[in-house]
Short mmCIF file of C-alpha atoms in Angstrom, two decimals:
data_model
loop_
_atom_site.label_atom_id
_atom_site.label_comp_id
_atom_site.label_asym_id
_atom_site.label_seq_id
_atom_site.Cartn_x
_atom_site.Cartn_y
_atom_site.Cartn_z
CA MET A 1 -4.43 -15.11 -8.76
CA CYS A 2 -2.81 -14.98 -12.21
CA VAL A 3 -4.97 -14.60 -15.26
CA SER A 4 -3.95 -14.97 -18.88
CA LEU A 5 -3.12 -11.63 -20.45
CA VAL A 6 -1.66 -10.88 -23.87
CA ARG A 7 -0.27 -7.47 -24.72
CA SER A 8 2.35 -6.15 -27.09
CA SER A 9 4.86 -3.35 -26.80
CA ALA A 10 6.98 -1.96 -29.61
CA SER A 11 10.60 -2.48 -28.76
CA SER A 12 13.85 -1.59 -30.43
CA GLU A 13 14.60 -5.29 -30.25
CA GLY A 14 11.27 -6.56 -31.47
CA SER A 15 7.76 -7.02 -30.20
CA VAL A 16 6.92 -8.53 -26.84
CA THR A 17 4.02 -10.86 -26.08
CA LEU A 18 3.22 -11.33 -22.40
CA ARG A 19 1.06 -13.61 -20.29
CA SER A 20 0.34 -14.13 -16.61
CA CYS A 21 1.35 -10.77 -15.16
CA ALA A 22 -1.87 -9.87 -13.33
CA VAL A 23 -1.75 -7.54 -10.32
CA THR A 24 -3.87 -8.29 -7.24
CA ARG A 25 -4.22 -6.60 -3.86
CA PRO A 26 -2.65 -7.84 -0.60
CA SER A 27 -5.25 -9.17 1.81
CA ALA A 28 -3.58 -9.21 5.23
CA PRO A 29 -5.64 -7.00 7.58
CA SER A 30 -2.56 -5.45 9.22
CA VAL A 31 -1.12 -4.56 5.84
CA SER A 32 -4.46 -3.16 4.70
CA ALA A 33 -4.74 -1.03 7.82
CA MET A 34 -1.27 0.39 7.32
CA ARG A 35 -1.74 1.00 3.60
CA ALA A 36 -5.05 2.77 4.27
CA LEU A 37 -2.91 5.60 5.62
CA PHE A 38 -1.77 6.23 2.03
CA PRO A 39 -4.83 7.15 -0.08
CA ALA A 40 -3.09 6.75 -3.44
CA LEU A 41 -2.46 3.08 -2.67
CA THR A 42 -6.14 2.41 -2.10
CA GLU A 43 -7.37 4.03 -5.33
CA GLY A 44 -6.18 1.39 -7.78
CA THR A 45 -4.47 -1.96 -8.22
CA GLU A 46 -1.03 -0.71 -9.28
CA VAL A 47 2.08 -1.79 -7.37
CA TYR A 48 4.16 1.30 -6.62
CA LEU A 49 7.87 0.46 -6.73
CA ASP A 50 9.36 3.92 -7.26
CA SER A 51 9.81 5.32 -3.75
CA ALA A 52 13.36 6.44 -4.56
CA ALA A 53 11.77 8.97 -6.93
CA THR A 54 9.13 10.08 -4.43
CA THR A 55 7.21 8.42 -1.64
CA GLN A 56 3.47 8.12 -1.29
CA LYS A 57 1.90 10.65 1.07
CA PRO A 58 0.14 9.58 4.28
CA LEU A 59 -3.09 11.21 5.42
CA PRO A 60 -1.50 13.35 8.18
CA VAL A 61 0.76 14.99 5.58
CA ILE A 62 -2.14 15.66 3.23
CA GLU A 63 -4.19 17.07 6.08
CA ALA A 64 -1.35 19.33 7.25
CA VAL A 65 -1.20 21.01 3.85
CA GLN A 66 -4.99 21.32 3.59
CA GLN A 67 -5.30 22.69 7.11
CA TYR A 68 -2.72 25.42 6.52
CA HIS A 69 -4.47 26.64 3.38
CA GLY A 70 -7.96 26.25 4.81
CA SER A 71 -7.63 27.52 8.37
CA ARG A 72 -5.73 30.46 9.86
CA THR A 73 -3.34 30.96 6.99
CA ALA A 74 -0.56 33.35 8.02
CA ASN A 75 3.13 34.03 7.49
CA ALA A 76 5.65 32.81 10.03
CA GLY A 77 8.14 35.13 11.69
CA ARG A 78 6.41 38.23 10.37
CA GLY A 79 3.58 39.20 12.73
CA THR A 80 2.75 39.43 16.43
CA TYR A 81 -0.89 38.36 16.16
CA PRO A 82 -1.86 34.85 17.36
CA TRP A 83 -2.15 33.18 13.96
CA ALA A 84 1.39 34.23 13.02
CA THR A 85 3.02 33.59 16.38
CA ALA A 86 1.44 30.15 16.70
CA LEU A 87 2.75 29.26 13.24
CA THR A 88 6.22 30.55 14.13
CA GLU A 89 6.23 28.32 17.21
CA ARG A 90 5.09 25.30 15.19
CA ILE A 91 7.90 25.75 12.68
CA ALA A 92 10.42 26.13 15.51
CA GLY A 93 9.11 22.86 16.92
CA ILE A 94 9.45 21.13 13.55
CA ARG A 95 13.01 22.44 13.25
CA ALA A 96 13.85 20.94 16.64
CA HIS A 97 12.12 17.67 15.67
CA THR A 98 14.09 17.58 12.42
CA ALA A 99 17.33 18.08 14.32
CA ARG A 100 16.54 15.12 16.57
CA PHE A 101 15.43 13.04 13.60
CA VAL A 102 18.76 13.43 11.74
CA GLY A 103 20.97 13.41 14.83
CA ALA A 104 21.95 17.09 14.79
CA ALA A 105 23.15 18.53 18.09
CA HIS A 106 21.40 21.91 17.70
CA PRO A 107 18.23 23.16 15.97
CA ASP A 108 20.13 26.09 14.44
CA GLU A 109 22.05 23.51 12.36
CA ILE A 110 18.83 22.78 10.44
CA VAL A 111 18.01 24.93 7.39
CA PHE A 112 14.73 24.55 5.49
CA THR A 113 15.26 24.77 1.74
CA GLY A 114 13.34 24.31 -1.50
CA GLY A 115 14.58 20.71 -1.77
CA ALA A 116 17.77 18.65 -1.72
CA THR A 117 18.94 20.24 -4.97
CA ALA A 118 18.52 23.70 -3.47
CA ALA A 119 20.34 22.54 -0.35
CA LEU A 120 23.37 21.30 -2.29
CA ASN A 121 23.45 24.51 -4.32
CA ALA A 122 23.34 26.43 -1.04
CA VAL A 123 26.48 24.60 0.09
CA ALA A 124 28.22 25.28 -3.22
CA LEU A 125 27.33 28.96 -3.33
CA SER A 126 27.17 29.93 0.34
CA TRP A 127 30.28 28.05 1.41
CA GLY A 128 32.16 27.47 -1.85
CA LEU A 129 32.14 31.03 -3.20
CA ALA A 130 33.24 32.42 0.14
CA ASN A 131 35.97 29.96 1.01
CA LEU A 132 37.59 28.27 -1.99
CA ALA A 133 40.84 29.68 -3.28
CA GLU A 134 42.98 29.16 -6.37
CA GLY A 135 44.04 25.51 -6.63
CA ASP A 136 41.63 24.12 -4.06
CA GLU A 137 40.03 20.73 -4.73
CA ILE A 138 36.68 19.03 -4.23
CA LEU A 139 36.38 15.23 -4.45
CA TYR A 140 33.13 13.90 -5.91
CA SER A 141 31.65 10.90 -7.70
CA PRO A 142 30.58 11.44 -11.33
CA THR A 143 28.04 8.62 -10.87
CA ASP A 144 26.13 10.41 -8.11
CA HIS A 145 22.78 12.07 -8.71
CA ALA A 146 23.08 15.13 -10.93
CA SER A 147 22.12 17.28 -7.94
CA ASN A 148 25.37 16.25 -6.26
CA VAL A 149 27.44 16.81 -9.40
CA HIS A 150 26.09 19.80 -11.30
CA PRO A 151 26.32 22.31 -8.41
CA TRP A 152 30.05 21.64 -8.12
CA LEU A 153 30.54 21.96 -11.87
CA TYR A 154 28.66 25.27 -11.78
CA LEU A 155 30.73 26.44 -8.81
CA ARG A 156 33.94 25.69 -10.72
CA THR A 157 32.66 27.66 -13.73
CA LEU A 158 31.50 30.57 -11.59
CA LEU A 159 34.79 30.84 -9.69
CA GLY A 160 36.69 30.60 -12.98
CA ARG A 161 34.94 33.70 -14.24
CA PHE A 162 36.49 35.59 -11.34
CA GLY A 163 39.96 34.16 -11.86
CA ARG A 164 39.87 31.43 -9.23
CA ARG A 165 40.52 27.97 -10.64
CA ILE A 166 39.46 25.01 -8.53
CA THR A 167 39.75 21.33 -9.42
CA LEU A 168 37.01 18.73 -9.21
CA VAL A 169 38.62 15.35 -8.58
CA PRO A 170 36.44 12.31 -9.45
CA TYR A 171 36.60 9.14 -7.39
CA ARG A 172 35.35 5.64 -8.17
CA VAL A 173 32.35 3.65 -6.98
CA ASP A 174 32.98 -0.03 -6.26
CA GLY A 175 30.98 -3.11 -7.28
CA LEU A 176 28.72 -2.76 -4.26
CA GLY A 177 27.65 0.71 -5.40
CA GLU A 178 29.56 2.36 -2.56
CA ALA A 179 32.14 5.13 -2.60
CA ASP A 180 35.59 3.60 -3.06
CA THR A 181 37.27 4.96 0.05
CA ALA A 182 40.70 3.63 -0.96
CA ASP A 183 40.45 5.62 -4.19
CA ILE A 184 39.30 8.69 -2.27
CA LEU A 185 42.21 8.43 0.15
CA ALA A 186 44.66 8.07 -2.73
CA LYS A 187 43.34 11.28 -4.28
CA VAL A 188 43.25 13.46 -1.18
CA THR A 189 45.93 16.17 -1.25
CA PRO A 190 46.80 19.15 0.95
CA ARG A 191 44.51 21.20 -1.32
CA THR A 192 41.43 19.03 -0.70
CA ARG A 193 38.75 21.16 0.91
CA LEU A 194 35.59 19.02 0.65
CA ILE A 195 34.53 15.44 -0.09
CA THR A 196 30.94 14.94 -1.18
CA ALA A 197 29.18 11.57 -1.37
CA SER A 198 25.77 9.95 -1.68
CA HIS A 199 24.91 8.37 1.64
CA LEU A 200 22.62 5.91 -0.17
CA HIS A 201 23.10 5.81 -3.93
CA HIS A 202 19.91 6.53 -5.84
CA VAL A 203 20.53 3.88 -8.54
CA PHE A 204 22.99 1.39 -7.10
CA GLY A 205 21.54 1.18 -3.58
CA GLY A 206 24.98 1.17 -1.97
CA LEU A 207 25.50 2.81 1.43
CA SER A 208 28.55 5.06 1.90
CA THR A 209 29.49 6.34 5.35
CA LEU A 210 33.17 7.16 4.61
CA GLU A 211 33.97 5.69 8.02
CA GLU A 212 37.12 4.09 6.59
CA LEU A 213 38.53 7.61 6.20
CA ARG A 214 38.21 8.53 9.85
CA GLY A 215 41.49 9.53 11.40
CA LYS A 216 43.15 9.61 7.98
CA LEU A 217 41.99 13.04 6.82
CA ASP A 218 43.02 16.52 7.81
CA PRO A 219 40.24 17.65 10.19
CA GLU A 220 39.80 20.74 8.02
CA VAL A 221 38.55 18.63 5.09
CA LEU A 222 34.77 19.01 5.11
CA LEU A 223 32.37 16.12 4.47
CA CYS A 224 29.08 16.58 2.60
CA PHE A 225 26.48 13.79 2.39
CA ASP A 226 23.52 13.60 0.05
CA CYS A 227 20.98 11.80 2.24
CA SER A 228 18.08 12.17 -0.19
CA GLN A 229 17.60 8.39 -0.41
CA SER A 230 18.53 7.39 3.12
CA GLY A 231 16.41 9.99 4.90
CA GLY A 232 13.14 8.37 5.93
CA HIS A 233 14.30 4.95 4.73
CA LEU A 234 16.84 4.08 7.43
CA PRO A 235 18.21 5.70 10.58
CA VAL A 236 20.53 8.61 9.73
CA ASP A 237 22.76 10.29 12.30
CA VAL A 238 24.72 13.22 10.89
CA THR A 239 26.83 13.40 14.05
CA GLU A 240 27.83 9.75 13.68
CA LEU A 241 28.60 10.39 10.00
CA ARG A 242 30.77 13.32 11.09
CA ALA A 243 29.07 15.36 8.43
CA ASP A 244 29.68 19.05 8.02
CA PHE A 245 26.84 19.28 5.51
CA ALA A 246 24.00 16.84 4.82
CA VAL A 247 20.91 17.27 2.67
CA PHE A 248 17.49 15.63 2.73
CA ALA A 249 14.51 15.66 0.34
CA ALA A 250 11.19 15.86 2.17
CA HIS A 251 9.21 14.36 -0.71
CA LYS A 252 11.26 11.17 -0.43
CA MET A 253 10.39 10.81 3.26
CA PHE A 254 6.56 11.06 3.06
CA GLY A 255 6.63 14.87 2.84
CA ALA A 256 5.60 17.32 0.12
CA PRO A 257 7.61 18.30 -2.96
CA GLY A 258 9.48 21.59 -2.87
CA THR A 259 10.81 21.17 0.67
CA GLY A 260 14.26 20.10 1.75
CA VAL A 261 16.57 20.10 4.74
CA LEU A 262 20.17 21.26 4.87
CA TYR A 263 22.20 20.30 7.91
CA CYS A 264 25.17 22.60 8.60
CA HIS A 265 27.46 21.74 11.49
CA ARG A 266 28.05 24.68 13.79
CA ARG A 267 31.76 24.63 13.03
CA VAL A 268 31.05 25.89 9.48
CA HIS A 269 28.52 28.59 10.38
CA ASP A 270 31.06 31.39 10.39
CA ARG A 271 32.24 30.35 6.91
CA LEU A 272 28.83 30.82 5.27
CA ASP A 273 27.54 33.78 3.30
CA PRO A 274 23.83 34.47 2.70
CA PHE A 275 22.35 32.17 0.07
CA LEU A 276 19.19 34.18 -0.67
CA PRO A 277 19.64 37.71 0.68
CA GLY A 278 16.33 39.45 1.10
CA GLY A 279 13.50 39.56 3.58
CA ASN A 280 14.12 37.63 6.79
CA SER A 281 17.46 36.35 5.43
CA GLY A 282 19.62 36.55 8.52
CA VAL A 283 21.64 39.60 7.52
CA VAL A 284 21.91 43.14 8.82
CA VAL A 285 22.87 46.25 6.91
CA ALA A 286 25.82 48.33 8.10
CA ASP A 287 27.18 51.22 6.03
CA SER A 288 25.28 49.85 3.01
CA ASP A 289 26.98 46.45 3.37
CA LEU A 290 25.34 43.14 4.23
CA ILE A 291 26.70 41.64 7.43
CA PRO A 292 25.88 37.95 8.02
CA SER A 293 23.75 37.36 11.07
CA ASP A 294 22.62 34.18 12.78
CA MET A 295 21.85 30.74 11.42
CA PRO A 296 19.60 29.30 10.15
CA GLY A 297 18.06 32.54 8.91
CA LEU A 298 21.28 33.28 7.06
CA LEU A 299 20.31 30.65 4.49
CA GLU A 300 16.52 31.03 4.64
CA GLY A 301 15.81 34.30 2.83
CA GLY A 302 12.26 35.03 1.68
CA THR A 303 8.95 33.47 2.63
CA GLN A 304 9.36 29.84 3.59
CA ASN A 305 7.41 27.00 2.03
CA ILE A 306 5.21 26.94 5.11
CA PRO A 307 2.80 24.17 4.04
CA GLY A 308 5.81 22.11 2.99
CA ILE A 309 7.46 22.53 6.39
CA LEU A 310 4.21 21.65 8.17
CA ALA A 311 3.92 18.59 5.93
CA LEU A 312 7.48 17.64 6.87
CA GLY A 313 6.53 17.83 10.54
CA ALA A 314 3.61 15.49 9.95
CA ALA A 315 5.81 13.16 7.90
CA LEU A 316 8.37 12.93 10.71
CA ASP A 317 5.58 12.00 13.13
CA VAL A 318 4.49 9.17 10.81
CA LEU A 319 8.07 7.96 10.35
CA ASP A 320 8.60 7.99 14.10
CA GLU A 321 5.42 5.96 14.52
CA PHE A 322 6.55 3.32 12.04
CA GLY A 323 10.12 3.38 13.38
CA LEU A 324 13.10 3.85 11.08
CA ALA A 325 14.73 0.64 12.25
CA GLU A 326 11.58 -1.26 11.29
CA ILE A 327 11.38 0.50 7.92
CA ALA A 328 15.03 -0.37 7.26
CA ARG A 329 14.46 -4.01 8.24
CA HIS A 330 11.39 -4.21 6.01
CA ASN A 331 13.25 -2.73 3.03
CA ARG A 332 16.18 -5.07 3.60
CA ASP A 333 13.90 -8.10 3.59
CA LEU A 334 12.18 -6.95 0.39
CA THR A 335 15.53 -6.19 -1.24
CA LEU A 336 16.88 -9.65 -0.43
CA ALA A 337 13.70 -11.31 -1.71
CA LEU A 338 13.86 -9.25 -4.89
CA ILE A 339 17.50 -10.15 -5.55
CA GLU A 340 16.91 -13.83 -4.80
CA GLY A 341 13.95 -13.89 -7.16
CA LEU A 342 15.59 -12.01 -10.02
CA ARG A 343 19.00 -13.66 -9.90
CA PRO A 344 18.05 -16.91 -11.73
CA ILE A 345 16.32 -15.09 -14.61
CA PRO A 346 18.34 -15.65 -17.84
CA GLY A 347 19.73 -12.47 -19.34
CA LEU A 348 19.17 -10.36 -16.24
CA GLU A 349 22.16 -8.41 -14.94
CA PHE A 350 22.32 -6.34 -11.78
CA LEU A 351 23.97 -2.96 -11.72
CA PRO A 352 26.52 -2.42 -8.92
CA GLY A 353 24.81 -2.77 -5.57
CA PRO A 354 23.46 -5.30 -3.09
CA GLY A 355 23.12 -7.94 -5.81
CA TYR A 356 26.89 -8.45 -5.47
CA ALA A 357 27.14 -8.29 -1.68
CA SER A 358 28.60 -11.25 0.17
CA CYS A 359 26.28 -10.69 3.14
CA ALA A 360 22.57 -10.08 3.59
CA THR A 361 22.30 -6.37 2.89
CA GLY A 362 19.99 -4.05 1.04
CA TYR A 363 18.28 -0.71 1.49
CA GLY A 364 15.27 -0.85 -0.81
CA ILE A 365 16.97 -0.03 -4.15
CA VAL A 366 17.87 -2.56 -6.85
CA SER A 367 18.66 -1.77 -10.50
CA PHE A 368 19.04 -4.21 -13.39
CA THR A 369 18.97 -4.71 -17.15
CA LEU A 370 17.44 -7.54 -19.19
CA ASP A 371 18.82 -8.87 -22.47
CA GLY A 372 16.52 -8.60 -25.46
CA ILE A 373 14.62 -5.50 -24.38
CA SER A 374 15.63 -1.95 -23.51
CA ALA A 375 15.05 -0.78 -19.98
CA THR A 376 12.67 1.90 -21.22
CA ASP A 377 10.53 -0.66 -23.05
CA LEU A 378 10.71 -3.05 -20.12
CA GLY A 379 9.49 -0.32 -17.80
CA PHE A 380 6.64 0.48 -20.18
CA VAL A 381 5.54 -3.14 -20.34
CA LEU A 382 5.76 -3.53 -16.56
CA GLY A 383 3.67 -0.40 -16.22
CA GLU A 384 1.03 -1.87 -18.52
CA PHE A 385 0.64 -4.66 -15.99
CA GLY A 386 0.55 -2.34 -13.00
CA PHE A 387 4.15 -2.45 -11.78
CA LEU A 388 5.42 1.13 -11.50
CA VAL A 389 9.22 1.36 -11.69
CA ARG A 390 11.82 3.91 -12.79
CA THR A 391 13.75 3.52 -16.05
CA GLY A 392 16.17 5.53 -18.17
CA ALA A 393 19.19 7.61 -17.13
CA GLN A 394 17.72 8.23 -13.65
CA CYS A 395 19.40 11.63 -13.17
CA LEU A 396 22.90 10.19 -13.65
CA PRO A 397 25.07 12.86 -15.29
CA HIS A 398 26.47 12.07 -18.73
CA ARG A 399 27.97 14.04 -21.57
CA PRO A 400 25.88 14.88 -24.63
CA HIS A 401 26.00 12.28 -27.38
CA GLU A 402 27.36 9.69 -24.93
CA PRO A 403 25.16 6.79 -23.80
CA GLY A 404 24.12 6.95 -20.18
CA ILE A 405 22.92 4.18 -17.92
CA ASP A 406 19.62 2.68 -19.08
CA ALA A 407 18.32 0.40 -16.37
CA VAL A 408 15.20 -0.56 -14.47
CA ARG A 409 15.21 0.56 -10.85
CA VAL A 410 12.97 -0.99 -8.22
CA SER A 411 12.64 0.90 -4.95
CA THR A 412 10.49 -0.07 -1.99
CA HIS A 413 9.13 1.34 1.24
CA ILE A 414 7.17 0.25 4.27
CA TYR A 415 3.92 0.06 2.27
CA ASN A 416 5.24 -2.58 -0.13
CA THR A 417 4.70 -6.28 0.56
CA SER A 418 6.57 -9.52 -0.12
CA ASP A 419 3.61 -10.63 -2.21
CA GLU A 420 4.11 -7.63 -4.49
CA ILE A 421 7.78 -8.52 -4.87
CA ASP A 422 6.92 -12.13 -5.72
CA ARG A 423 4.44 -11.06 -8.38
CA PHE A 424 6.87 -8.52 -9.80
CA VAL A 425 9.58 -11.19 -10.10
CA ALA A 426 7.10 -13.54 -11.80
CA CYS A 427 6.21 -10.85 -14.30
CA VAL A 428 9.85 -10.08 -15.12
CA SER A 429 10.47 -13.81 -15.54
CA THR A 430 7.59 -14.06 -18.00
CA ILE A 431 8.93 -11.11 -19.98
CA ALA A 432 12.40 -12.65 -20.05
CA GLN A 433 11.00 -15.87 -21.51
CA GLU A 434 9.24 -13.95 -24.24
CA VAL A 435 12.19 -11.78 -25.34
CA GLN A 436 14.99 -14.35 -25.26
#
């Protein structure tokens, strides 16, 4: 039910007066039962539409963290007493589960990290420092998340300090928000060593598999995929992607912050140096030198984020229960409904992405701007009425003193409903009428 509301928000383009943007709860029993698994969704009336930033946490994940801290806390891989050995076995099981979940052929291809950012930095420093030579090239998209741009910029700077100059070659993103594979192919040279891409773009919502490049690249060119947005939102198979590296953020797939996954294909294992040498870091000492040992310990120095890994295991169980194909279908349906509802609104413009697709596609991410109000102010006003969305630069890299992208991003998950999308669209429409 809509009730009459009037609120104002200071805007760089004037004040905004709003009506009829009330938020109510969905009533379908099946939806209620599913949403009851996520305590944060039952505490208030807000509509959470920011799952690309982080997902809500289901009860099994919360309980996994609480249980570790409250019962038989120990360190994994360090002791021979039952608490420690049982924990070591659990983590080994979660590693194997993670490998199956992402389509890896072997559990030793799965590295637990401090997050997707840490995983991408591990690739840059563990592989890049050890293997890149003068004149080598990396192809990347400047419009990707900063975590898939800044590590390569830092790697170039670091190598330059030691007299090795590498080149970062930017490639374009097309109107669908996908990597422009024709542009990539045109920029590949005999010095290309790695191509890195967002599997699902965090702002545009475009899916890039690079499948158009298959059979056209030197097999020695490595492929790196940032799967932070696709992991837990749609089926991901790193073997099908032909990835050499792929990274995942646990907190964006129902897990806890501070935990990530780095997939490293076995063919690159002998090209990796330790990322965090120290205790339990997969190295041995010979004649005072560090000799790399086995994966994945080679890249897992120090005490692991044990509660985070246990939370990841619980999150994978929940995702398996829901089914990734069903989650993907649900997000596609919500995306299409969102685009259909927003498209007629005067002054609304979609960023590159599924809003320009010629077929029914969408992966739960839609970004747009609205004439007459900045995205930041629009996000504030939407938040006042209980619609929680992301605004601002959204971790897109940009140079100082240059304007970055300022857009509203809506991102959904299995716990969102079509009713929420309808009410969100109605609220944006009301705002558009007021600011035009």
